[in-house]
mmCIF file of C-alpha atoms and ligand atoms in Angstrom:
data_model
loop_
_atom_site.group_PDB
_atom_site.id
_atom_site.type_symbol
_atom_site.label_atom_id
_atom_site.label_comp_id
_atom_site.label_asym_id
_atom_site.label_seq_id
_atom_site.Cartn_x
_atom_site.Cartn_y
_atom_site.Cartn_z
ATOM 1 C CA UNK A 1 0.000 0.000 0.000
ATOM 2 C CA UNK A 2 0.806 3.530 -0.519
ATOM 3 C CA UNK A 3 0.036 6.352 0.855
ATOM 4 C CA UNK A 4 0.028 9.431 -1.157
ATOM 5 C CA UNK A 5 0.176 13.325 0.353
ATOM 6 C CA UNK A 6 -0.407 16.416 -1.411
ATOM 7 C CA UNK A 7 0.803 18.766 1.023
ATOM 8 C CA UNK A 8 0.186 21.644 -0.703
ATOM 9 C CA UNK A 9 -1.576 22.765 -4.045
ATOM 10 C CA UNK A 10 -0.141 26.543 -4.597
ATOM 11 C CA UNK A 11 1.982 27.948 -7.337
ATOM 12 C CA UNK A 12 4.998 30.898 -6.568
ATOM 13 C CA UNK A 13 4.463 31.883 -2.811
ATOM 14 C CA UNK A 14 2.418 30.320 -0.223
ATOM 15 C CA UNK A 15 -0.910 31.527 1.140
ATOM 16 C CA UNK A 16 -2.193 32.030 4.525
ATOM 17 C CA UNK A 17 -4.682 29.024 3.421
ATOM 18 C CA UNK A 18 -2.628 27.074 0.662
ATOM 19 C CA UNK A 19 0.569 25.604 1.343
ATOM 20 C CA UNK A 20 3.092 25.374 -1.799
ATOM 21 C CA UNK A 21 3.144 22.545 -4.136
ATOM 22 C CA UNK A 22 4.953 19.397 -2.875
ATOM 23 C CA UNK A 23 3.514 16.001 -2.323
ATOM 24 C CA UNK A 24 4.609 13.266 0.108
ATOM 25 C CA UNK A 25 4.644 9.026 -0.088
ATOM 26 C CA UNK A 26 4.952 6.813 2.413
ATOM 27 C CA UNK A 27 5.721 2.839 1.339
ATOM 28 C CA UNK A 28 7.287 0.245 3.675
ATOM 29 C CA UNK A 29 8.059 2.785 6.187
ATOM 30 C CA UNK A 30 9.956 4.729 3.850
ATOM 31 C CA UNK A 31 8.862 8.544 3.150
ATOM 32 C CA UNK A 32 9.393 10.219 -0.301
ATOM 33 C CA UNK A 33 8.877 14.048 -0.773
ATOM 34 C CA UNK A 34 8.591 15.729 -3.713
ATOM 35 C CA UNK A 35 9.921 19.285 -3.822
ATOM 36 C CA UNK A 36 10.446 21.220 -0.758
ATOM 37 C CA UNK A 37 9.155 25.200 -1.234
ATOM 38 C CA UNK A 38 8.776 26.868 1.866
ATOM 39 C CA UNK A 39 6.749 25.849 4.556
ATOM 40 C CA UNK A 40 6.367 22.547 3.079
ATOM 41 C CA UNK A 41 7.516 21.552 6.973
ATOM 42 C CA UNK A 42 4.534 23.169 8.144
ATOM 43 C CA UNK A 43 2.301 21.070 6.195
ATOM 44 C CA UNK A 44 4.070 18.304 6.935
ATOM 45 C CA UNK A 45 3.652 19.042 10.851
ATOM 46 C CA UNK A 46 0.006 20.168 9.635
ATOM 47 C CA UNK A 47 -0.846 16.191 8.327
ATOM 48 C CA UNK A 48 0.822 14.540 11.265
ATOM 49 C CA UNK A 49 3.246 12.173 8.925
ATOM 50 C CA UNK A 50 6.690 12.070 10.735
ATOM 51 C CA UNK A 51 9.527 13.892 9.189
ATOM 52 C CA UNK A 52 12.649 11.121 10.425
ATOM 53 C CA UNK A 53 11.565 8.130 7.613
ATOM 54 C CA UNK A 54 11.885 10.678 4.670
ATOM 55 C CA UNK A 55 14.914 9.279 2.802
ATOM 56 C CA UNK A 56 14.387 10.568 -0.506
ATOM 57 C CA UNK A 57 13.752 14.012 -1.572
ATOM 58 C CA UNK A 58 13.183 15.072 -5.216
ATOM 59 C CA UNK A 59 13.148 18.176 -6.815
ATOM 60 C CA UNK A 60 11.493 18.996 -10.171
ATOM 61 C CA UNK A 61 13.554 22.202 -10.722
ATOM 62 C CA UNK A 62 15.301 25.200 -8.865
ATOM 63 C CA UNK A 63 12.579 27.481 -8.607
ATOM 64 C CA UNK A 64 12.185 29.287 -5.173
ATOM 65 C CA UNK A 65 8.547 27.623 -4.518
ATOM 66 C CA UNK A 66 10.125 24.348 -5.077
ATOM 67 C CA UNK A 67 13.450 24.294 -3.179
ATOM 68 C CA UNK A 68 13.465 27.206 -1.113
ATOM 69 C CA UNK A 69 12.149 25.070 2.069
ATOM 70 C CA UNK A 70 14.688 22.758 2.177
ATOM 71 C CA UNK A 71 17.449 24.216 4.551
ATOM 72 C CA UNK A 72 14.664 24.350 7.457
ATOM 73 C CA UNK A 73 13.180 21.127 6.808
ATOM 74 C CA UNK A 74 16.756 19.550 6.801
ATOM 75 C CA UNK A 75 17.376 21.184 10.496
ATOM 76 C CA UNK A 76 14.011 19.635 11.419
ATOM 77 C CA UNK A 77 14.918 16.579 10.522
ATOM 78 C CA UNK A 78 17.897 16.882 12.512
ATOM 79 C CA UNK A 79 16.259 17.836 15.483
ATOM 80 C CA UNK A 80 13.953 14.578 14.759
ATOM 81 C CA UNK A 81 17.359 12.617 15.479
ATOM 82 C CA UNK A 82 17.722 11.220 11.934
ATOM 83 C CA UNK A 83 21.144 9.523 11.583
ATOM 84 C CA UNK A 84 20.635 7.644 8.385
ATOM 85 C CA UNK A 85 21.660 9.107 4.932
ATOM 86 C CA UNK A 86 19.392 11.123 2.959
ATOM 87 C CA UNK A 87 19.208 10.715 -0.793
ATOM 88 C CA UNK A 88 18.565 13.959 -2.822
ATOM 89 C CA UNK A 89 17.863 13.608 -6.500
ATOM 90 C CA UNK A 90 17.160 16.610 -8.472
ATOM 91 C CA UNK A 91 17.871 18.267 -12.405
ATOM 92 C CA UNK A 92 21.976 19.006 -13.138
ATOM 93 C CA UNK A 93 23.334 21.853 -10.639
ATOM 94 C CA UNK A 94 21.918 19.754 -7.209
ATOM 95 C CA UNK A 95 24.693 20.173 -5.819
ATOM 96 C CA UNK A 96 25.512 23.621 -6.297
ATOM 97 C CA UNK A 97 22.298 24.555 -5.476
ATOM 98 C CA UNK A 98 22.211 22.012 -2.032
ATOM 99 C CA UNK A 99 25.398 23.449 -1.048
ATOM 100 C CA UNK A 100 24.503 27.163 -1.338
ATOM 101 C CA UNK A 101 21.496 26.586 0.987
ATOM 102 C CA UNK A 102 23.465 24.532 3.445
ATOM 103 C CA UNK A 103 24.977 27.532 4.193
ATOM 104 C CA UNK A 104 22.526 28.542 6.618
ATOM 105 C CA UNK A 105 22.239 24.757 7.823
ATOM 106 C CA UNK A 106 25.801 23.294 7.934
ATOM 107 C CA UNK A 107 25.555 20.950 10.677
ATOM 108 C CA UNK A 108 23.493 18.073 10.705
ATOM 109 C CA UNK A 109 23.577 14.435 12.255
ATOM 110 C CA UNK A 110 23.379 12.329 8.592
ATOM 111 C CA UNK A 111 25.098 12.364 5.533
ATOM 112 C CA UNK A 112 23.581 13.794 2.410
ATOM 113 C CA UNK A 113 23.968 11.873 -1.039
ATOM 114 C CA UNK A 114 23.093 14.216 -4.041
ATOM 115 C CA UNK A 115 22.061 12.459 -7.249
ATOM 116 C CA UNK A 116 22.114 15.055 -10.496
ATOM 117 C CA UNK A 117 19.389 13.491 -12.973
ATOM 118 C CA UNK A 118 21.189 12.597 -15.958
ATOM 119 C CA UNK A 119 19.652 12.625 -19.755
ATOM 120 C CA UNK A 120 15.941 13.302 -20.610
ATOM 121 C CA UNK A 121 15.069 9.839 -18.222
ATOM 122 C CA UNK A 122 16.271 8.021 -15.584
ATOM 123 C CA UNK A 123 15.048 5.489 -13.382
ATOM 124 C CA UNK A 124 16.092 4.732 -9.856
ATOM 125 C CA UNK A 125 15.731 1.723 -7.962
ATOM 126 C CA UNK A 126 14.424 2.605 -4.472
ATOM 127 C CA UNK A 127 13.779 0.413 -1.433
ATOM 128 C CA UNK A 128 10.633 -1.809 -2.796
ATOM 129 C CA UNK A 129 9.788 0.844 -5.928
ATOM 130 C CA UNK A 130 11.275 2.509 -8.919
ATOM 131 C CA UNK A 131 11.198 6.386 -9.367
ATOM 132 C CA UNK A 132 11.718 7.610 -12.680
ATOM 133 C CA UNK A 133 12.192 11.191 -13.360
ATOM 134 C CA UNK A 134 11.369 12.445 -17.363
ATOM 135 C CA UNK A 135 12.221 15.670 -18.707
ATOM 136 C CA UNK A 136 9.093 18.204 -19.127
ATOM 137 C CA UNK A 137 9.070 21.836 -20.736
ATOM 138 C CA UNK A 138 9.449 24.730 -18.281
ATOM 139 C CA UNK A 139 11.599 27.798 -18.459
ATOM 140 C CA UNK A 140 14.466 26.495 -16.565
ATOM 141 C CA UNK A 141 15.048 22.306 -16.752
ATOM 142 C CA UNK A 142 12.401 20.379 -15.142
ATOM 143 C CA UNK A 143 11.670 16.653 -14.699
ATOM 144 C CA UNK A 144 8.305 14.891 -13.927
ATOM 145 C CA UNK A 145 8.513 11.818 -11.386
ATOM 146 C CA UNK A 146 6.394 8.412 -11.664
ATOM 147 C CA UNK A 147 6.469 5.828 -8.807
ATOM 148 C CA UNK A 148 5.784 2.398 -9.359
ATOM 149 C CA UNK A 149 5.468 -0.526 -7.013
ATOM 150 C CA UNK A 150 5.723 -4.002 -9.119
ATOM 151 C CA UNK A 151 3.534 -6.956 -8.016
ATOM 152 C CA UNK A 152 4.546 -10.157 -8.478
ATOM 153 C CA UNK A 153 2.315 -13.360 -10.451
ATOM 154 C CA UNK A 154 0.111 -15.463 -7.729
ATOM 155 C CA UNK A 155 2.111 -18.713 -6.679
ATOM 156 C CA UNK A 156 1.444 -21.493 -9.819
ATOM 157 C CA UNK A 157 2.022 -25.229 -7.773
ATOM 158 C CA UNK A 158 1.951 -27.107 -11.433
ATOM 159 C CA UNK A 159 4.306 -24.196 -12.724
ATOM 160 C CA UNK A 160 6.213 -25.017 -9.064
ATOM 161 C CA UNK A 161 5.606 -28.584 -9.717
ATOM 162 C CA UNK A 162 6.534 -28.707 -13.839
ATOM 163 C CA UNK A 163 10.137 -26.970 -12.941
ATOM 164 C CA UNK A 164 11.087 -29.993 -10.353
ATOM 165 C CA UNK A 165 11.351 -28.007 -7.690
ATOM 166 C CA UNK A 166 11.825 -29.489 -3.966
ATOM 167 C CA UNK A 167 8.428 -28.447 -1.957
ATOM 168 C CA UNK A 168 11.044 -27.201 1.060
ATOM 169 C CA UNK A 169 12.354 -24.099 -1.388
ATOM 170 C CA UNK A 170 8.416 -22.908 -2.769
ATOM 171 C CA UNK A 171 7.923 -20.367 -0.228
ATOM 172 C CA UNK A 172 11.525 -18.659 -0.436
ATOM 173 C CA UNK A 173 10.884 -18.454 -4.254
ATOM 174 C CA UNK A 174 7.518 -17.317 -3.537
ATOM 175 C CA UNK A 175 9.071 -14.708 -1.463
ATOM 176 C CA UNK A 176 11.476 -13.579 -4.617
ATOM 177 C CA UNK A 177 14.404 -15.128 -3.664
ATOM 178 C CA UNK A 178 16.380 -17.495 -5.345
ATOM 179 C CA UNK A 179 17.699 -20.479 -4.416
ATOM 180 C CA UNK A 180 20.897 -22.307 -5.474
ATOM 181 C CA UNK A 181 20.914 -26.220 -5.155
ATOM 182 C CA UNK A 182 23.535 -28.591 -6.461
ATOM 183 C CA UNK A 183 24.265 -26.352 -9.250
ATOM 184 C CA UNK A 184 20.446 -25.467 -10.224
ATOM 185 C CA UNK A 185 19.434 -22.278 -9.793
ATOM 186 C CA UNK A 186 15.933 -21.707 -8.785
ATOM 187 C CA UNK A 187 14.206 -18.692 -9.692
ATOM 188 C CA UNK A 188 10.970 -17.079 -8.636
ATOM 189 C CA UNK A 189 8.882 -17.153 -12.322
ATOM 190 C CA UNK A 190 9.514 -20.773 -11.658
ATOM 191 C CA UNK A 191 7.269 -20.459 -9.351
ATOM 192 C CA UNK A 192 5.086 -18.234 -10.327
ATOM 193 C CA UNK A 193 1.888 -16.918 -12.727
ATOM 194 C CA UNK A 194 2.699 -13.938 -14.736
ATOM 195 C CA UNK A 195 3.208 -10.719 -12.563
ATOM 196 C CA UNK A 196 0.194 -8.578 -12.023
ATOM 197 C CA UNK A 197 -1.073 -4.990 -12.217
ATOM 198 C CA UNK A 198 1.051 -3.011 -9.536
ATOM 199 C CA UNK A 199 0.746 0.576 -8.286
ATOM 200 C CA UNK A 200 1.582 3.717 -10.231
ATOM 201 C CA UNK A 201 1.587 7.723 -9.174
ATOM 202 C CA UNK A 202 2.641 10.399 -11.487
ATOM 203 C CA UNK A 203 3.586 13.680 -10.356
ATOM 204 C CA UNK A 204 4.564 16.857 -12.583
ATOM 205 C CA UNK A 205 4.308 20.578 -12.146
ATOM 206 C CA UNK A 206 5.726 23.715 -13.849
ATOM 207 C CA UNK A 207 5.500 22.304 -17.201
ATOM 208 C CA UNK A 208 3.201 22.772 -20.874
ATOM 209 C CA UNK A 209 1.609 19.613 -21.735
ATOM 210 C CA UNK A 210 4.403 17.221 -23.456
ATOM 211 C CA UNK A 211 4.689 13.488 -24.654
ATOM 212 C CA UNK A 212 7.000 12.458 -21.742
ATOM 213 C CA UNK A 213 4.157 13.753 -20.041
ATOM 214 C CA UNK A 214 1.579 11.933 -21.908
ATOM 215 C CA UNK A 215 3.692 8.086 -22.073
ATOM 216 C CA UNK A 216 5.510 7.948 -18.612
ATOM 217 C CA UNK A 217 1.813 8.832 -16.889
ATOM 218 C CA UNK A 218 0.390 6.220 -18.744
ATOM 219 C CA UNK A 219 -2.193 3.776 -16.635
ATOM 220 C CA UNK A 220 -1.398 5.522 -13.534
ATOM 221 C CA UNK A 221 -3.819 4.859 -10.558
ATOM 222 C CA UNK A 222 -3.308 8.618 -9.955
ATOM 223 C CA UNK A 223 -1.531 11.875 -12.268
ATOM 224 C CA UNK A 224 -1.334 14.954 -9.779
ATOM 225 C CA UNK A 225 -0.779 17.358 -12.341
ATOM 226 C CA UNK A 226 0.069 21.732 -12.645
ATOM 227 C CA UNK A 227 -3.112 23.504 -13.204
ATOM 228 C CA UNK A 228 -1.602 26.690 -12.767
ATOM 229 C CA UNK A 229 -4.950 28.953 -14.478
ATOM 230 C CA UNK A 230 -8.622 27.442 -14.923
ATOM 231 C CA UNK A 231 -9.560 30.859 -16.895
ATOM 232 C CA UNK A 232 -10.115 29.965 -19.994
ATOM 233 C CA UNK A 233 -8.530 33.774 -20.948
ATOM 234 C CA UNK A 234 -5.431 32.847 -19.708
ATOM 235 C CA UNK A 235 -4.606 29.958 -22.228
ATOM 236 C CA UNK A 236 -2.011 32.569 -23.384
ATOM 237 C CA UNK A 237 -0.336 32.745 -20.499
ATOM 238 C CA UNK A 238 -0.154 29.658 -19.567
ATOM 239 C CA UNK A 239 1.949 28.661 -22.916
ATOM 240 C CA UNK A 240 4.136 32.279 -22.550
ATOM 241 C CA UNK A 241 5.442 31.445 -19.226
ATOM 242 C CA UNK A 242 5.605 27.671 -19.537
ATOM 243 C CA UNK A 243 2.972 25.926 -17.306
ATOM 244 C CA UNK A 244 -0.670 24.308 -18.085
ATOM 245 C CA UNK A 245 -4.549 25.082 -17.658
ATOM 246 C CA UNK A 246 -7.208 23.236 -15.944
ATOM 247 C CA UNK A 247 -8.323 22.024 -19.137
ATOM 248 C CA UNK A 248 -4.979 21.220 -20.868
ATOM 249 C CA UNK A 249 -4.034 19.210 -17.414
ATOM 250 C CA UNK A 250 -7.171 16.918 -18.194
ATOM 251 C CA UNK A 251 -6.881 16.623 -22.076
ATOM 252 C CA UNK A 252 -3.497 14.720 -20.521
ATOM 253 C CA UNK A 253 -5.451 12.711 -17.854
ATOM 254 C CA UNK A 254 -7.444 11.337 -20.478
ATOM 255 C CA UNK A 255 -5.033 10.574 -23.205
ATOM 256 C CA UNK A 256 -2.673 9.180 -21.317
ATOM 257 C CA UNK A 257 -5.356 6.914 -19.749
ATOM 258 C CA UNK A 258 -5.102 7.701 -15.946
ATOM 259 C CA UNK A 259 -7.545 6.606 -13.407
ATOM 260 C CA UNK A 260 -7.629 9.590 -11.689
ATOM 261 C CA UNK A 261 -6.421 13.481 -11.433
ATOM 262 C CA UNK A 262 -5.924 15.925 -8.888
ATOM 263 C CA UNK A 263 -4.437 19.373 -9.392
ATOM 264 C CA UNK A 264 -2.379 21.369 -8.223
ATOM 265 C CA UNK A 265 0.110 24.455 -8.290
ATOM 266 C CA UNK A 266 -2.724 26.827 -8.903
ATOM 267 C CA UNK A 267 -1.908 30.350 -9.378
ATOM 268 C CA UNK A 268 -2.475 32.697 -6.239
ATOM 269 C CA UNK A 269 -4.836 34.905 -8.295
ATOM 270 C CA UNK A 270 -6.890 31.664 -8.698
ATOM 271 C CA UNK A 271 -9.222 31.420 -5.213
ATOM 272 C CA UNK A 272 -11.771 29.094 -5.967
ATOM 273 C CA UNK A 273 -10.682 26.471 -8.258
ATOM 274 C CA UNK A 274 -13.907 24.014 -7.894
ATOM 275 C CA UNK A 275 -15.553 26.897 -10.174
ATOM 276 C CA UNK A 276 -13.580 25.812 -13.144
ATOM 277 C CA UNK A 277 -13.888 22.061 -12.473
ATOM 278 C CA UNK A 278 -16.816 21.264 -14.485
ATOM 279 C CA UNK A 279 -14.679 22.267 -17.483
ATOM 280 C CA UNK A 280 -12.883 19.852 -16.749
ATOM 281 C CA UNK A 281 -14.663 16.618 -15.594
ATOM 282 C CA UNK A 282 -16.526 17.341 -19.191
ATOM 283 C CA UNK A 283 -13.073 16.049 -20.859
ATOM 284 C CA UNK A 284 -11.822 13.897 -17.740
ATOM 285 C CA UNK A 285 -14.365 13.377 -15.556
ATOM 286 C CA UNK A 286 -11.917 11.568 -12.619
ATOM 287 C CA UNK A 287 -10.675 15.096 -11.433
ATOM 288 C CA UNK A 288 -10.259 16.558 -8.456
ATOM 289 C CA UNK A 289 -8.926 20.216 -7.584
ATOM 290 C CA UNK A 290 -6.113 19.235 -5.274
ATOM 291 C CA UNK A 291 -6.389 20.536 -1.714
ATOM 292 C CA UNK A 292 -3.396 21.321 1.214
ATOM 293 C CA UNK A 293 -3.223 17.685 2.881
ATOM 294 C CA UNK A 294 -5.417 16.114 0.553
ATOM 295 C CA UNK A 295 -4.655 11.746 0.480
ATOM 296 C CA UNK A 296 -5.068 8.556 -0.496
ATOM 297 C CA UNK A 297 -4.269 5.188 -0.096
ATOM 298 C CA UNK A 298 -3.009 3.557 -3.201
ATOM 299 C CA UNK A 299 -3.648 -0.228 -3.013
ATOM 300 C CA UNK A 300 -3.271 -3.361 -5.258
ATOM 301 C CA UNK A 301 -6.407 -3.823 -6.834
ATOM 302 C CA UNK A 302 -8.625 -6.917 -6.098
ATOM 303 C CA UNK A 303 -7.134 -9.928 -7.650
HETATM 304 ZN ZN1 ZN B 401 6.302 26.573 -9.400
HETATM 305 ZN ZN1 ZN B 402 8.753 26.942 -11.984
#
């Protein structure tokens, strides 16, 4: 199972009732945040979810309402008593950009390992999920992020059975391990049906509508996704300084065959974005208007 956080919905600077942009997982008791503007601790503190298991944070890209939180959440986290490495992955210049902001937080009880996205994808191999970051179209460089938890095939006893192999090693195969036995190697398809649908969340903000967009969101359970204007006037723009309307964020949703939408990084001219919603439900009608602290729990489906 996991549980999915959107800790804030707002574009450019935080509001006395909207939070900035940045969403939170939490799988196996591991924590994943993406992007970090400020406050984003405040939310955090707001939804009750712990900051000491975040291990990974991502970044889409180096603007201000996406990074500039970072330096005070990393001190909280200190003060939590974290002592175990944190990852950072974020577009080229991570490190530059981490190190500048350390300034003001040099000291603290773990290790930080930076990871500079390299290419237009690139997939990492987390504990129990894969993150893979794509390139979108922004003013500075910018990357999307889709999470995916695999699920293995059901256990097959004539598959088990057909392959020879000794009852005693089924349920270690079952588990995913392998087994090695007077020379033979045992693996788990040996022992089981063919793997089934897992869990996939796409996240991307502070983009136009692209096809990285469009094939790495592809069946997700859920696409949070920019909806920076829902005025209709302001298709313009939207395209002149690089992000997406309500309506272009669910053209998107439904080509790229999501179950559902929320979203997010509204502008802070934008008050009431359930006005504008029935615009969009008419082309994807699985849509929410993301709200601060707004979740789910993402499960396998019935079998
Ligand atoms: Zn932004
Ligand atoms: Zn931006």
């Amino acid at each position: 199972m996991l549980d999915v956080c959107l800790l804030g919905c707002g574009g450019m600077m935080p509001l006395p009732y909207r939070w900035l942009t940045s969403l939170m997982t939490r799988f196996n008791g591991s924590s994943l945040l993406i992007d970090c503007g400020e406050g984003t601790q405040i939310a955090i503190k707001e939804k009750g979810w712990s900051f000491k298991p975040i291990d990974v944070i991502c970044f889409t890209h180096y603007h201000g309402d996406h990074i500039s939180g970072l330096p005070g959440l990393l001190l909280t986290m200190g003060n939590a008593d974290r002592r175990e490495p944190l990852t950072l992955i974020g577009p080229k210049g991570l490190v530059k950009v981490v190190n500048s902001l350390r300034i003001i937080a040099p000291e603290l009880p773990f290790e930080i390992q930076c990871i500079e996205i390299e290419g237009a994808e690139q997939t990492f191999e987390l504990d129990g999920y894969r993150l893979k970051a794509f390139r979108v179209n922004h003013n500075v460089l910018c990357y999307g992020y889709s999470l995916e938890i695999d699920r293995a095939g059901k256990f097959d006893v004539n598959r088990a059975e057909a392959n020879g192999i000794p009852k005693q090693y089924w349920k270690v195969l079952q588990k995913g391990e392998c087994v090695e036995l007077n020379g033979n190697l045992y693996t788990p398809d040996m022992v089981l049906g063919a793997p089934r649908k897992g869990i996939k969340l796409t996240y991307t903000t502070d983009t136009r509508p692209t096809d990285s967009i469009r094939n790495n969101a592809e069946g997700s359970d859920l696409f949070i996704c920019e909806g920076m204007y829902g005025e209709k006037e302001k298709a313009a723009k939207a395209v002149e300084y690089k992000h997406m309307t309500f309506t272009e964020a669910a053209v998107l949703a439904k080509e790229a065959n999501v179950r559902q939408m929320w979203l997010t990084h509204y502008s802070p001219s934008l008050t009431k974005p359930e006005e504008y919603m029935d615009d969009v439900r008419a082309i994807f009608p699985n849509a929410k208007a993301g709200k601060d602290c707004m979740s789910v729990e993402l499960d396998f489906p019935e079998s």
